[in-house]
PDB file of C-alpha atoms in Angstrom:
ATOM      1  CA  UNK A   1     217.129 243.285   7.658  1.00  0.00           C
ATOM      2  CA  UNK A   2     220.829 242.633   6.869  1.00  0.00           C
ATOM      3  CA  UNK A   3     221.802 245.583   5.076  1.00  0.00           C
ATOM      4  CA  UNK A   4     225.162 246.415   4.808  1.00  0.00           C
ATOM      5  CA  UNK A   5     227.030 248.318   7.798  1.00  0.00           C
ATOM      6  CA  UNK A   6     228.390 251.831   7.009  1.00  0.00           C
ATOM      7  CA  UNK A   7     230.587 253.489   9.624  1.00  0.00           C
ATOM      8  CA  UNK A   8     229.772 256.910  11.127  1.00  0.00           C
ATOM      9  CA  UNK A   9     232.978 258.473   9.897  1.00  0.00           C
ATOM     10  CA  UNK A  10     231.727 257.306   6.399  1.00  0.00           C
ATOM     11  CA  UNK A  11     228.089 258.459   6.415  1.00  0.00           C
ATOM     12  CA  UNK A  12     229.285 261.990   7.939  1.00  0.00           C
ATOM     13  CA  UNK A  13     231.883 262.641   4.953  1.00  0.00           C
ATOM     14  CA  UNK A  14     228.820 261.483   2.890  1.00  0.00           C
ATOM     15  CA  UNK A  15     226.456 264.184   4.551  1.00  0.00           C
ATOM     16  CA  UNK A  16     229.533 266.771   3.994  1.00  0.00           C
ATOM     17  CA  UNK A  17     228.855 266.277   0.355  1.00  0.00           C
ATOM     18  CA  UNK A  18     226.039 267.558   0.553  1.00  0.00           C
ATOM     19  CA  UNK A  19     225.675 269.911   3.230  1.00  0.00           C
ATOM     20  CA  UNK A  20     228.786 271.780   3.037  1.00  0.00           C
ATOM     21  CA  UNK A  21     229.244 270.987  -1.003  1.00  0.00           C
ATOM     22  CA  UNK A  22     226.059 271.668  -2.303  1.00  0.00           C
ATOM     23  CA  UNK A  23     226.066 267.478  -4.503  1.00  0.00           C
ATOM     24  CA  UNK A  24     222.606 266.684  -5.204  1.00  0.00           C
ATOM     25  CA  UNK A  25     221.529 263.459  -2.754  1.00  0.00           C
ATOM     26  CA  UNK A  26     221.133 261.538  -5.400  1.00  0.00           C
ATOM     27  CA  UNK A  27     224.481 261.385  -7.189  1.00  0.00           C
ATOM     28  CA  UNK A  28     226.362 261.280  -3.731  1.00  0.00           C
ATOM     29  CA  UNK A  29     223.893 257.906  -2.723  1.00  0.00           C
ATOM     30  CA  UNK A  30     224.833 256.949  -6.671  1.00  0.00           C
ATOM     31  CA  UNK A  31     228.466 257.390  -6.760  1.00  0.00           C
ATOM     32  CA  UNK A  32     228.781 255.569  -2.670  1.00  0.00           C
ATOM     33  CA  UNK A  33     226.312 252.851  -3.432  1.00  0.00           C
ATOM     34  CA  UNK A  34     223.941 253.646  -0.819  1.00  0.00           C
ATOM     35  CA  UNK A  35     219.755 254.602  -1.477  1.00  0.00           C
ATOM     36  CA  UNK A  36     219.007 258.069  -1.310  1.00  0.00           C
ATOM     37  CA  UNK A  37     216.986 257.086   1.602  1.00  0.00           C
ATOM     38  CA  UNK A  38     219.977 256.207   3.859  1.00  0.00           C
ATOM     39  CA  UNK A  39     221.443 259.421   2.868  1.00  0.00           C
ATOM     40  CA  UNK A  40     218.048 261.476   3.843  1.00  0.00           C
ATOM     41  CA  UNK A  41     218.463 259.620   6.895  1.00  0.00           C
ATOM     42  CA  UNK A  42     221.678 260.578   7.217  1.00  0.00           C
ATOM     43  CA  UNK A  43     221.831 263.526   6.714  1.00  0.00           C
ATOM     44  CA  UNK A  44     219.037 264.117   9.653  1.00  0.00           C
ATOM     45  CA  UNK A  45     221.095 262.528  12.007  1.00  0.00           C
ATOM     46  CA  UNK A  46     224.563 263.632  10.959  1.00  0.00           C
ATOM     47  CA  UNK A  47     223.707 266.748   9.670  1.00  0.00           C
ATOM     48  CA  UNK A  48     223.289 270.542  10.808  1.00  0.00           C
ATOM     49  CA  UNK A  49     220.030 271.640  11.207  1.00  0.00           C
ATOM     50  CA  UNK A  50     220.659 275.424   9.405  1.00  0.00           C
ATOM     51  CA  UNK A  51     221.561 273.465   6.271  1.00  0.00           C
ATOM     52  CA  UNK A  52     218.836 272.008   5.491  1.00  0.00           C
ATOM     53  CA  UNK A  53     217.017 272.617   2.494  1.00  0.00           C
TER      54      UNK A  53
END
């Protein structure tokens, strides 16, 4: 698959959106470009474990 390359600074600001100010996945993934998939995925990786909803 040659998707395109995001860098880790860039996907955590993008889990930040929505972890620490409550966007809804799917308008951050709209409004970045990315699927709402690579955000979920994100967001597991990136993202702390007490926030999740």
């Amino acid at each position: 698959m040659s998707g395109k390359r995001y860098t880790e600074e860039f996907k955590i600001e993008a889990v930040k959106q929505v972890t620490e100010r409550n966007y809804k996945i799917s308008e951050v993934a709209d409004r970045l470009g990315v699927t709402a998939k690579s955000l979920h995925d994100w967001i597991k990786k990136y993202g702390d474990s007490s926030s999740q909803h």
